[in-house]
Short mmCIF file of C-alpha atoms in Angstrom, two decimals:
data_model
loop_
_atom_site.label_atom_id
_atom_site.label_comp_id
_atom_site.label_asym_id
_atom_site.label_seq_id
_atom_site.Cartn_x
_atom_site.Cartn_y
_atom_site.Cartn_z
CA MET A 1 -38.19 -1.18 -0.87
CA SER A 2 -36.51 -4.21 -1.72
CA SER A 3 -38.27 -7.58 -1.63
CA ASP A 4 -36.06 -8.76 1.42
CA ALA A 5 -37.21 -5.64 3.37
CA ARG A 6 -40.97 -6.19 2.63
CA ALA A 7 -40.38 -9.88 3.70
CA ASP A 8 -38.78 -8.85 6.99
CA ARG A 9 -41.68 -6.14 7.44
CA ILE A 10 -44.21 -8.95 6.97
CA ASP A 11 -42.72 -11.36 9.35
CA GLU A 12 -42.55 -8.59 12.00
CA LEU A 13 -46.19 -7.82 11.49
CA GLN A 14 -47.17 -11.36 11.66
CA ARG A 15 -45.34 -11.72 14.93
CA LEU A 16 -47.06 -8.65 16.18
CA VAL A 17 -50.50 -10.10 15.34
CA VAL A 18 -49.53 -13.46 17.29
CA SER A 19 -48.51 -11.32 20.21
CA LEU A 20 -51.79 -9.19 20.19
CA GLU A 21 -53.84 -12.54 19.86
CA GLU A 22 -52.17 -14.12 22.82
CA LYS A 23 -52.74 -10.99 24.92
CA ASN A 24 -56.44 -10.79 23.73
CA GLY A 25 -56.82 -14.40 24.81
CA ARG A 26 -55.30 -13.70 28.18
CA LEU A 27 -57.51 -10.79 28.58
CA SER A 28 -60.41 -12.78 27.52
CA GLY A 29 -59.75 -15.49 29.99
CA ALA A 30 -59.19 -12.97 32.75
CA LEU A 31 -62.55 -11.20 32.00
CA THR A 32 -64.37 -14.67 31.90
CA GLN A 33 -62.83 -15.35 35.30
CA VAL A 34 -63.95 -12.07 36.70
CA ARG A 35 -67.35 -12.48 35.29
CA GLY A 36 -67.57 -15.99 37.10
CA GLU A 37 -66.35 -14.48 40.38
CA LEU A 38 -68.98 -11.70 39.98
CA VAL A 39 -71.74 -14.12 39.33
CA ARG A 40 -70.73 -16.16 42.54
CA LEU A 41 -70.44 -13.01 44.50
CA GLN A 42 -73.91 -11.90 43.34
CA ALA A 43 -75.40 -15.22 44.47
CA GLN A 44 -73.83 -14.99 47.70
CA LEU A 45 -75.21 -11.45 48.01
CA HIS A 46 -78.58 -12.83 46.97
CA GLU A 47 -78.57 -15.51 49.49
CA VAL A 48 -77.52 -13.06 52.28
CA ASN A 49 -80.08 -10.64 51.41
CA ARG A 50 -82.92 -13.24 51.09
CA PRO A 51 -85.80 -12.54 53.40
CA PRO A 52 -86.52 -14.85 56.31
CA GLN A 53 -88.81 -17.78 55.85
CA THR A 54 -91.38 -18.96 58.17
CA LEU A 55 -92.23 -22.60 58.85
CA ALA A 56 -95.93 -23.48 58.67
CA MET A 57 -97.33 -27.03 59.52
CA PHE A 58 -99.32 -28.45 56.48
CA LEU A 59 -102.96 -29.50 57.14
CA GLY A 60 -104.39 -29.94 53.80
CA ALA A 61 -104.39 -28.66 50.15
CA ASP A 62 -107.05 -27.31 47.59
CA GLN A 63 -105.75 -28.44 44.32
CA SER A 64 -108.24 -26.44 42.24
CA SER A 65 -107.25 -23.03 43.87
CA ARG A 66 -103.50 -23.90 44.50
CA GLN A 67 -103.95 -23.12 48.01
CA ILE A 68 -103.03 -24.90 51.35
CA ASP A 69 -104.26 -24.80 54.90
CA ALA A 70 -101.56 -24.56 57.46
CA VAL A 71 -100.81 -23.65 60.94
CA VAL A 72 -98.56 -20.44 61.23
CA ASN A 73 -97.42 -19.45 64.54
CA GLY A 74 -100.33 -20.94 66.03
CA ARG A 75 -102.89 -19.48 63.69
CA ARG A 76 -104.77 -21.67 61.10
CA MET A 77 -104.32 -19.92 57.78
CA ARG A 78 -104.92 -20.51 53.89
CA LEU A 79 -101.80 -19.77 51.93
CA ALA A 80 -101.07 -19.27 48.22
CA VAL A 81 -98.67 -21.73 46.70
CA ALA A 82 -95.56 -21.19 44.49
CA PRO A 83 -95.96 -22.90 41.12
CA ALA A 84 -92.75 -25.15 41.88
CA LEU A 85 -94.40 -26.58 44.98
CA ASP A 86 -95.90 -30.08 44.38
CA LEU A 87 -99.01 -30.35 46.61
CA ALA A 88 -99.49 -34.09 45.96
CA ALA A 89 -96.00 -34.74 47.73
CA LEU A 90 -96.98 -32.83 50.86
CA SER A 91 -98.05 -34.99 54.16
CA TYR A 92 -100.29 -33.92 57.09
CA GLY A 93 -98.09 -32.40 59.61
CA GLN A 94 -95.14 -31.69 57.51
CA TRP A 95 -93.29 -28.35 57.78
CA VAL A 96 -93.81 -26.06 54.76
CA ARG A 97 -91.53 -23.02 54.18
CA VAL A 98 -93.50 -19.75 53.73
CA ASP A 99 -91.74 -16.59 52.26
CA ASP A 100 -92.22 -12.97 53.56
CA LYS A 101 -95.20 -12.64 51.25
CA MET A 102 -96.92 -15.59 53.01
CA ILE A 103 -96.70 -17.73 49.92
CA ALA A 104 -95.65 -21.36 50.43
CA VAL A 105 -92.58 -22.04 48.42
CA ALA A 106 -91.00 -25.35 49.50
CA PRO A 107 -91.47 -28.44 51.44
CA ASP A 108 -89.52 -29.17 54.84
CA SER A 109 -89.24 -31.93 57.32
CA PHE A 110 -91.42 -33.19 60.20
CA THR A 111 -90.95 -31.82 63.71
CA ARG A 112 -88.81 -34.23 65.98
CA THR A 113 -89.65 -32.74 69.35
CA GLY A 114 -92.79 -32.74 71.44
CA SER A 115 -94.81 -34.17 74.31
CA MET A 116 -95.35 -37.82 74.95
CA ALA A 117 -98.77 -39.41 75.15
CA SER A 118 -100.02 -42.95 75.19
CA VAL A 119 -102.57 -44.34 72.67
CA LEU A 120 -105.90 -45.15 74.35
CA GLU A 121 -108.11 -45.82 71.17
CA LEU A 122 -107.83 -45.38 67.49
CA VAL A 123 -110.78 -43.10 66.03
CA GLY A 124 -111.03 -43.70 62.49
CA PRO A 125 -107.93 -43.91 60.05
CA ASP A 126 -106.70 -40.44 60.80
CA ARG A 127 -107.46 -39.58 64.50
CA VAL A 128 -106.36 -40.99 67.75
CA LEU A 129 -107.44 -40.67 71.46
CA VAL A 130 -104.45 -40.40 73.73
CA ALA A 131 -103.76 -39.95 77.53
CA GLY A 132 -101.20 -37.24 78.34
CA ASP A 133 -99.90 -35.83 81.78
CA ALA A 134 -102.10 -36.28 84.82
CA GLY A 135 -104.30 -38.73 82.95
CA GLN A 136 -105.86 -36.06 80.58
CA GLU A 137 -107.33 -37.45 77.50
CA HIS A 138 -106.68 -35.61 73.87
CA LEU A 139 -108.25 -36.21 70.44
CA LEU A 140 -105.40 -35.75 67.85
CA HIS A 141 -104.90 -36.01 64.21
CA LEU A 142 -102.24 -38.43 62.96
CA ALA A 143 -99.59 -37.12 60.81
CA GLY A 144 -99.07 -38.74 57.46
CA PRO A 145 -96.28 -41.21 58.33
CA LEU A 146 -98.67 -42.56 61.04
CA ARG A 147 -101.71 -43.35 58.92
CA HIS A 148 -100.46 -46.76 57.97
CA GLY A 149 -102.81 -48.72 60.33
CA ASN A 150 -100.11 -50.33 62.59
CA LEU A 151 -100.70 -48.18 65.58
CA ARG A 152 -102.37 -50.13 68.50
CA PRO A 153 -103.50 -49.09 72.07
CA GLY A 154 -100.58 -48.72 74.55
CA ASP A 155 -98.26 -47.39 71.89
CA SER A 156 -96.22 -44.23 72.87
CA LEU A 157 -96.52 -41.20 70.58
CA MET A 158 -94.69 -38.01 70.29
CA VAL A 159 -97.42 -35.18 69.96
CA ASP A 160 -97.75 -31.46 69.74
CA LEU A 161 -100.88 -30.59 71.72
CA ARG A 162 -101.04 -27.08 70.51
CA SER A 163 -101.33 -28.16 66.90
CA GLY A 164 -103.32 -31.20 67.78
CA ILE A 165 -101.28 -33.58 65.83
CA ALA A 166 -99.34 -36.83 66.74
CA PHE A 167 -96.25 -37.22 64.74
CA GLU A 168 -94.09 -40.27 65.51
CA ARG A 169 -94.44 -43.58 67.33
CA ILE A 170 -91.75 -43.84 69.94
CA VAL A 171 -90.53 -47.28 70.83
CA ARG A 172 -89.99 -47.32 74.50
CA SER A 173 -87.56 -50.11 75.40
CA ASP A 174 -88.96 -50.70 78.88
CA VAL A 175 -92.54 -51.42 77.70
CA GLU A 176 -91.69 -53.10 74.44
CA GLN A 177 -89.50 -55.60 76.06
CA LEU A 178 -92.45 -56.52 78.25
CA LEU A 179 -95.01 -56.75 75.18
CA THR A 180 -92.71 -58.82 72.98
CA PRO A 181 -94.72 -61.95 72.16
CA GLU A 182 -92.89 -65.32 72.31
CA THR A 183 -93.84 -68.78 70.91
CA PRO A 184 -92.34 -71.17 73.55
CA GLU A 185 -90.98 -74.60 72.50
CA THR A 186 -91.74 -76.12 75.79
CA THR A 187 -94.15 -79.04 75.70
CA TYR A 188 -96.06 -81.09 78.37
CA ALA A 189 -93.68 -83.92 77.48
CA ASP A 190 -90.81 -81.71 78.73
CA ILE A 191 -92.30 -81.58 82.28
CA GLY A 192 -91.93 -84.54 84.68
CA GLY A 193 -93.76 -85.46 87.71
CA LEU A 194 -96.84 -83.16 87.33
CA ASP A 195 -99.34 -85.23 85.24
CA ALA A 196 -102.25 -84.31 87.60
CA GLN A 197 -101.61 -80.65 87.80
CA ILE A 198 -101.10 -80.66 83.71
CA GLN A 199 -104.40 -82.26 83.40
CA GLN A 200 -106.11 -79.69 85.53
CA VAL A 201 -104.61 -76.99 83.71
CA ARG A 202 -105.52 -78.34 80.19
CA ASP A 203 -109.13 -78.88 81.43
CA ALA A 204 -109.46 -75.28 82.62
CA ILE A 205 -107.65 -73.53 79.56
CA GLU A 206 -107.51 -75.75 76.55
CA LEU A 207 -111.10 -77.13 76.57
CA PRO A 208 -112.79 -73.58 76.35
CA LEU A 209 -110.63 -72.51 73.50
CA ARG A 210 -110.69 -75.72 71.54
CA HIS A 211 -114.35 -76.34 71.97
CA PRO A 212 -116.09 -72.89 72.37
CA ASP A 213 -119.41 -74.32 70.91
CA LEU A 214 -119.92 -76.78 73.48
CA TYR A 215 -119.10 -74.34 76.31
CA ARG A 216 -121.87 -71.93 74.79
CA ALA A 217 -124.20 -74.77 74.34
CA TYR A 218 -124.00 -75.67 77.99
CA GLY A 219 -123.95 -72.06 79.19
CA LEU A 220 -120.48 -72.45 80.75
CA ARG A 221 -118.28 -69.61 81.19
CA PRO A 222 -114.69 -70.41 80.53
CA PRO A 223 -112.23 -69.11 83.28
CA LYS A 224 -110.50 -65.96 82.87
CA GLY A 225 -107.32 -67.17 84.37
CA ILE A 226 -105.64 -69.62 86.63
CA LEU A 227 -103.07 -69.34 89.45
CA LEU A 228 -100.19 -71.79 89.76
CA TYR A 229 -98.78 -71.61 93.38
CA GLY A 230 -96.29 -73.73 95.25
CA PRO A 231 -92.87 -73.88 96.26
CA PRO A 232 -90.06 -72.58 94.06
CA GLY A 233 -88.60 -74.78 91.27
CA SER A 234 -91.62 -76.83 91.01
CA GLY A 235 -92.26 -76.37 87.39
CA LYS A 236 -95.06 -73.50 87.38
CA THR A 237 -93.31 -71.48 84.54
CA LEU A 238 -92.80 -74.69 82.55
CA ILE A 239 -96.43 -75.43 82.69
CA ALA A 240 -97.33 -71.91 81.47
CA LYS A 241 -95.15 -72.16 78.56
CA ALA A 242 -96.31 -75.66 77.60
CA VAL A 243 -100.02 -74.18 77.76
CA ALA A 244 -98.96 -71.61 75.19
CA ASN A 245 -97.40 -74.20 73.13
CA SER A 246 -100.22 -76.63 73.20
CA LEU A 247 -102.92 -74.05 72.21
CA THR A 248 -100.97 -73.50 68.94
CA ARG A 249 -103.24 -74.45 66.11
CA GLN A 250 -102.45 -77.76 64.59
CA GLY A 251 -101.88 -77.58 60.77
CA SER A 252 -101.82 -73.70 60.81
CA GLN A 253 -99.05 -71.16 60.64
CA ALA A 254 -100.65 -69.31 63.53
CA ARG A 255 -99.07 -69.68 66.92
CA THR A 256 -100.35 -68.78 70.30
CA TYR A 257 -98.75 -65.61 71.63
CA PHE A 258 -97.16 -65.73 75.00
CA LEU A 259 -96.49 -62.59 76.94
CA SER A 260 -94.23 -63.18 79.93
CA ILE A 261 -94.51 -60.52 82.53
CA LYS A 262 -92.35 -60.71 85.53
CA GLY A 263 -93.76 -58.87 88.51
CA PRO A 264 -90.79 -56.74 89.49
CA GLU A 265 -90.28 -55.50 85.80
CA LEU A 266 -93.48 -53.57 85.92
CA LEU A 267 -92.76 -51.73 89.25
CA ASN A 268 -91.64 -48.12 88.43
CA LYS A 269 -91.07 -45.36 90.84
CA PHE A 270 -92.98 -42.91 88.83
CA VAL A 271 -96.59 -42.43 89.69
CA GLY A 272 -98.73 -44.08 87.18
CA GLU A 273 -96.20 -45.76 85.09
CA THR A 274 -96.97 -49.27 86.34
CA GLU A 275 -100.68 -48.70 85.63
CA ARG A 276 -99.69 -47.57 82.22
CA GLN A 277 -97.73 -50.59 81.45
CA ILE A 278 -100.48 -52.89 82.79
CA ARG A 279 -103.04 -51.06 80.44
CA ALA A 280 -100.42 -51.61 77.50
CA ILE A 281 -100.16 -55.23 78.24
CA PHE A 282 -103.98 -55.86 78.04
CA SER A 283 -104.28 -53.62 75.02
CA ARG A 284 -101.54 -55.66 73.26
CA ALA A 285 -103.23 -58.77 74.29
CA ARG A 286 -106.56 -57.76 73.00
CA SER A 287 -105.08 -56.63 69.56
CA LEU A 288 -103.22 -59.98 69.13
CA ALA A 289 -106.33 -61.99 70.18
CA ALA A 290 -108.58 -60.12 67.56
CA GLY A 291 -107.10 -62.28 65.10
CA ASP A 292 -108.54 -65.28 66.51
CA VAL A 293 -105.25 -66.42 67.94
CA PRO A 294 -105.07 -67.46 71.56
CA VAL A 295 -102.97 -65.09 73.80
CA VAL A 296 -101.50 -66.21 77.08
CA ILE A 297 -100.60 -63.49 79.60
CA PHE A 298 -98.18 -64.94 82.28
CA PHE A 299 -97.47 -63.07 85.33
CA ASP A 300 -94.55 -64.54 87.10
CA GLU A 301 -93.65 -63.66 90.78
CA MET A 302 -97.25 -62.43 91.04
CA GLU A 303 -96.96 -61.63 94.72
CA ALA A 304 -94.49 -58.85 93.96
CA LEU A 305 -96.91 -56.83 91.88
CA PHE A 306 -100.45 -57.61 93.20
CA ARG A 307 -99.92 -58.11 96.93
CA THR A 308 -102.68 -57.43 99.51
CA ARG A 309 -103.49 -53.86 99.64
CA GLY A 310 -102.46 -51.83 102.72
CA THR A 311 -99.34 -53.98 103.39
CA GLY A 312 -96.87 -51.73 101.93
CA VAL A 313 -94.35 -49.94 104.15
CA SER A 314 -93.62 -46.73 102.48
CA SER A 315 -95.54 -46.07 99.01
CA ASP A 316 -98.33 -48.52 99.09
CA VAL A 317 -98.23 -48.65 95.35
CA GLU A 318 -100.27 -51.80 95.24
CA THR A 319 -103.39 -49.66 96.31
CA MET A 320 -103.48 -48.35 92.64
CA ILE A 321 -101.84 -51.38 90.83
CA VAL A 322 -104.37 -53.98 92.00
CA PRO A 323 -107.33 -51.88 90.98
CA GLN A 324 -105.84 -51.49 87.54
CA LEU A 325 -105.40 -55.15 87.03
CA LEU A 326 -109.13 -55.70 88.40
CA ALA A 327 -110.34 -53.07 85.85
CA GLU A 328 -108.70 -54.71 82.83
CA MET A 329 -110.00 -58.20 83.97
CA ASP A 330 -113.55 -56.91 84.56
CA GLY A 331 -113.68 -54.08 82.04
CA VAL A 332 -116.28 -53.67 79.39
CA GLU A 333 -113.66 -54.86 76.77
CA ALA A 334 -113.95 -58.52 76.60
CA LEU A 335 -110.78 -60.62 76.99
CA ASP A 336 -111.80 -63.18 74.35
CA ASN A 337 -109.10 -65.69 73.40
CA VAL A 338 -106.98 -64.15 76.19
CA VAL A 339 -105.94 -66.52 79.13
CA ILE A 340 -104.26 -65.13 82.28
CA ILE A 341 -101.88 -67.37 84.20
CA GLY A 342 -100.24 -66.22 87.51
CA ALA A 343 -97.47 -68.01 89.20
CA SER A 344 -96.34 -67.41 92.81
CA ASN A 345 -94.32 -68.89 95.64
CA ARG A 346 -96.34 -66.94 98.07
CA ALA A 347 -100.07 -66.98 97.26
CA ASP A 348 -100.78 -65.86 100.76
CA MET A 349 -99.41 -62.32 99.89
CA ILE A 350 -101.57 -61.82 96.75
CA ASP A 351 -104.57 -59.53 97.27
CA PRO A 352 -107.80 -61.67 97.84
CA ALA A 353 -109.74 -59.62 95.17
CA VAL A 354 -107.32 -60.88 92.48
CA LEU A 355 -108.08 -64.52 93.49
CA ARG A 356 -111.89 -64.30 93.93
CA PRO A 357 -114.11 -66.38 91.50
CA GLY A 358 -114.62 -64.57 88.18
CA ARG A 359 -110.98 -63.49 87.93
CA LEU A 360 -108.36 -66.23 88.70
CA ASP A 361 -111.03 -68.78 89.02
CA VAL A 362 -108.92 -71.82 89.02
CA ARG A 363 -106.05 -72.17 91.69
CA ILE A 364 -103.73 -75.16 91.13
CA ARG A 365 -101.04 -76.02 93.84
CA VAL A 366 -97.84 -77.24 92.03
CA GLU A 367 -96.43 -79.56 94.82
CA ARG A 368 -93.01 -80.82 95.33
CA PRO A 369 -92.45 -84.20 93.30
CA ASP A 370 -92.90 -87.55 95.19
CA ARG A 371 -90.73 -90.34 94.49
CA ASP A 372 -92.41 -91.39 91.27
CA GLY A 373 -92.30 -87.77 90.29
CA ALA A 374 -88.72 -87.52 90.78
CA VAL A 375 -87.86 -90.54 88.73
CA ASP A 376 -89.96 -89.04 85.78
CA ILE A 377 -88.12 -85.72 86.30
CA PHE A 378 -84.68 -87.42 86.33
CA SER A 379 -85.59 -89.23 83.21
CA LYS A 380 -86.10 -85.92 81.33
CA TYR A 381 -82.39 -85.11 82.03
CA LEU A 382 -80.63 -88.35 82.16
CA THR A 383 -81.37 -89.89 78.74
CA GLY A 384 -80.04 -92.96 77.00
CA ASP A 385 -78.00 -90.99 74.30
CA LEU A 386 -75.84 -89.49 77.10
CA PRO A 387 -72.21 -90.87 77.29
CA ILE A 388 -72.18 -93.42 80.25
CA ARG A 389 -69.03 -94.70 81.66
CA ALA A 390 -68.18 -97.96 79.87
CA ASP A 391 -67.49 -100.08 83.01
CA GLU A 392 -70.95 -99.09 84.57
CA ALA A 393 -72.71 -99.65 81.29
CA ALA A 394 -71.15 -103.11 80.96
CA ALA A 395 -72.07 -104.01 84.53
CA ALA A 396 -75.68 -103.03 84.05
CA GLY A 397 -76.08 -104.62 80.62
CA GLY A 398 -76.33 -101.60 78.57
CA ALA A 399 -76.40 -97.68 78.83
CA ASP A 400 -80.26 -97.54 79.37
CA ARG A 401 -80.09 -99.83 82.23
CA ALA A 402 -77.25 -97.99 83.74
CA THR A 403 -78.94 -94.84 83.56
CA ALA A 404 -82.00 -96.37 85.28
CA ALA A 405 -79.79 -97.70 87.90
CA MET A 406 -78.27 -94.30 88.54
CA ILE A 407 -81.70 -92.62 88.66
CA THR A 408 -82.73 -95.20 91.08
CA ALA A 409 -79.69 -94.64 93.26
CA ALA A 410 -80.21 -90.99 93.21
CA VAL A 411 -83.89 -91.05 94.06
CA ASP A 412 -83.09 -93.51 97.02
CA ARG A 413 -80.72 -90.99 98.48
CA LEU A 414 -83.01 -88.22 98.02
CA TYR A 415 -85.84 -89.79 99.58
CA ALA A 416 -84.53 -91.63 102.28
CA VAL A 417 -86.04 -90.68 105.78
CA ASP A 418 -83.34 -91.34 108.22
CA GLU A 419 -80.76 -89.51 110.41
CA SER A 420 -78.24 -89.34 107.40
CA THR A 421 -80.75 -87.29 105.32
CA THR A 422 -81.90 -84.81 108.27
CA LEU A 423 -80.92 -81.40 107.16
CA PHE A 424 -82.54 -79.28 109.88
CA GLU A 425 -84.61 -79.25 113.00
CA ALA A 426 -87.37 -76.74 112.65
CA THR A 427 -89.05 -75.44 115.89
CA LEU A 428 -92.70 -74.67 115.11
CA ALA A 429 -94.82 -72.14 116.86
CA SER A 430 -96.79 -74.89 118.56
CA GLY A 431 -93.43 -76.06 120.35
CA THR A 432 -92.96 -79.23 118.22
CA VAL A 433 -89.60 -80.09 116.71
CA ARG A 434 -89.92 -81.26 113.29
CA PRO A 435 -87.01 -82.69 111.29
CA ILE A 436 -86.54 -81.48 107.76
CA HIS A 437 -85.42 -84.31 105.37
CA LEU A 438 -83.85 -84.25 101.92
CA ALA A 439 -87.34 -85.15 100.54
CA ASP A 440 -88.98 -82.04 101.94
CA ILE A 441 -86.79 -79.83 99.81
CA VAL A 442 -86.74 -81.72 96.48
CA SER A 443 -88.00 -79.88 93.44
CA GLY A 444 -87.67 -80.11 89.61
CA ALA A 445 -85.14 -77.27 89.60
CA LEU A 446 -83.18 -79.10 92.36
CA ILE A 447 -83.05 -82.28 90.36
CA ALA A 448 -82.04 -80.42 87.21
CA GLY A 449 -79.20 -78.76 89.12
CA ILE A 450 -78.07 -82.21 90.35
CA VAL A 451 -77.84 -83.63 86.88
CA GLU A 452 -76.12 -80.39 85.62
CA ARG A 453 -73.44 -80.63 88.24
CA ALA A 454 -72.87 -84.37 87.63
CA LYS A 455 -72.42 -83.60 83.79
CA LYS A 456 -69.88 -80.94 84.57
CA HIS A 457 -68.03 -83.28 86.77
CA ALA A 458 -67.97 -86.01 84.11
CA ILE A 459 -66.64 -83.35 81.53
CA LYS A 460 -63.94 -82.22 83.89
CA GLU A 461 -62.73 -85.67 84.78
CA ALA A 462 -62.56 -86.51 81.06
CA LEU A 463 -60.34 -83.49 80.32
CA GLU A 464 -58.03 -84.41 83.03
CA GLY A 465 -57.55 -87.88 81.67
CA GLY A 466 -59.98 -89.94 83.52
CA ALA A 467 -62.37 -92.42 82.01
CA PRO A 468 -65.03 -90.72 79.67
CA GLY A 469 -68.69 -90.82 80.46
CA LEU A 470 -71.17 -90.08 83.29
CA SER A 471 -71.10 -92.23 86.39
CA LEU A 472 -72.92 -92.85 89.59
CA GLU A 473 -70.33 -91.03 91.62
CA HIS A 474 -70.84 -88.01 89.56
CA LEU A 475 -74.41 -88.13 90.37
CA MET A 476 -73.91 -88.61 93.98
CA ARG A 477 -71.56 -85.76 94.03
CA GLY A 478 -74.12 -83.45 92.45
CA VAL A 479 -76.81 -84.58 95.13
CA ASP A 480 -74.25 -83.65 98.00
CA GLU A 481 -73.30 -80.31 96.39
CA GLU A 482 -76.99 -79.12 95.91
CA THR A 483 -78.02 -80.14 99.39
CA ARG A 484 -74.95 -78.33 100.78
CA GLU A 485 -76.10 -75.17 99.06
CA SER A 486 -79.52 -75.65 100.41
CA ILE A 487 -78.26 -75.82 103.92
CA GLU A 488 -76.29 -72.80 103.59
CA LEU A 489 -79.17 -70.76 102.25
CA ALA A 490 -81.62 -71.82 104.85
CA ALA A 491 -78.88 -70.90 107.62
CA THR A 492 -79.04 -67.26 106.24
CA SER A 493 -82.85 -66.89 105.67
CA SER A 494 -85.58 -65.94 107.90
CA PRO A 495 -87.01 -69.07 109.53
CA ASP A 496 -90.64 -68.18 108.66
CA ASP A 497 -89.82 -67.06 105.10
CA TRP A 498 -87.73 -70.17 104.39
CA ALA A 499 -90.52 -72.38 105.94
CA ARG A 500 -93.23 -70.80 103.70
CA THR A 501 -90.93 -71.15 100.56
CA ILE A 502 -90.52 -74.77 100.96
CA GLY A 503 -94.07 -75.38 101.78
CA LEU A 504 -94.46 -75.73 105.68
CA ARG A 505 -98.06 -74.90 106.66
CA GLU A 506 -97.16 -73.95 110.19
CA ASP A 507 -95.33 -70.89 111.50
CA VAL A 508 -91.53 -71.67 112.07
CA VAL A 509 -89.80 -70.16 115.08
CA ALA A 510 -86.29 -71.26 114.50
CA ILE A 511 -84.34 -73.66 112.22
CA ARG A 512 -81.23 -75.49 113.35
CA PRO A 513 -79.00 -77.19 110.96
CA VAL A 514 -77.93 -80.77 112.14
CA GLU A 515 -75.19 -83.19 110.93
CA GLY A 516 -76.37 -85.14 107.89
CA VAL A 517 -75.86 -85.58 104.34
CA GLY A 518 -73.94 -82.80 102.76
CA ARG A 519 -71.99 -81.92 106.04
#
């Protein structure tokens, strides 16, 4: 064979080798792909054929024997543990997966459904006494996440009564909104015309809390609470807030807690719910006061919640609510550092048992302001730093003098007793006809409304291109508008209710508006 033929044969053989190598590579790739697909299918088959697992509730572990105590389908059992399961990572009440051979193999989550119960008392670091349906009490173990020490009486828990475990604290917005403590910024200096009432409140509340040693030395028991009563808008709520602010410890970061409870907010159509919330309120107050910090519980509109028993038209819910309050005030658990303040426009509607000595010991009537009191209230809202109309300030000799003159004019208008300020004629049960003047309906809230209206008129006039600044005319317009609204309100109200609201002591048969200011 010639050399050329041999060379051609070698080239042909080399091409054949290359072709076979390429085919072998493709075949190897196909086999690798098939092998991977087989592995994947085998894994899927293994997953499909895996035996079912049971969920057991973890209760405890024995590290030495690698066993756990768990509740399986309502039965308490001791189970073996797979080597891969970390016992130290398990928490009381947690789900654990158990295979068909009853071996714990993996951790799971916590249960998220159950019954609701309210905390009555903490029993050690890991147990809790709760109240369930129909007032039944249960002693339960706390799941791991709840063993942090932040639970307090009145909290709502999600529990499983069958296993005897409390799993989760549920924040109920209706109760938590009531129990959120405030730290009011209102001070006694912000309240005008009530110096005598403020002094009574300070003597009744602040002295025992600031000087407990003296009270103990003299054997004097501090009052449990006070009742502020009187016509609406007279400053009862402001006094309560100022008390909480004044009790704040000087030179300390601790502030007095102020739990503001509005009577209608507590009323609930479900039986027992209102009583539960009252218990939660006092439990929260006791827990806050345990840190030697004063706590003020303020019940606004008290007559709506604790009215005289037997006066209800349909449900008579007060027959259960009033005793619950009395039990909290007179119970075995002392209310140390806790002060109860009630406010009401209709003290005659509150159950007498709430007002007896030993409960709301001190009763303070917050009257409508007299002339001097009205000047004091006006001065809280009409201050020297307000923009005063330039011509009035110049005529009076300064903004401060102009403001004082405006206050005097407004007070003269409010407290004038003549035909021009006669708003109504009230016919009393005795047959007497009594005229009602502007001075009879003046309150701190009404004065604040007058000033607010005057400021709005001044702003609108300035925006429309008028002279900037507050003037006497604006203030008088505010007086007229507030008076007119009071007349319209009285015309649509029951004579007796309206008379009690403004503070008349006698029964009113009829009220007749007359021509006067604001008409």
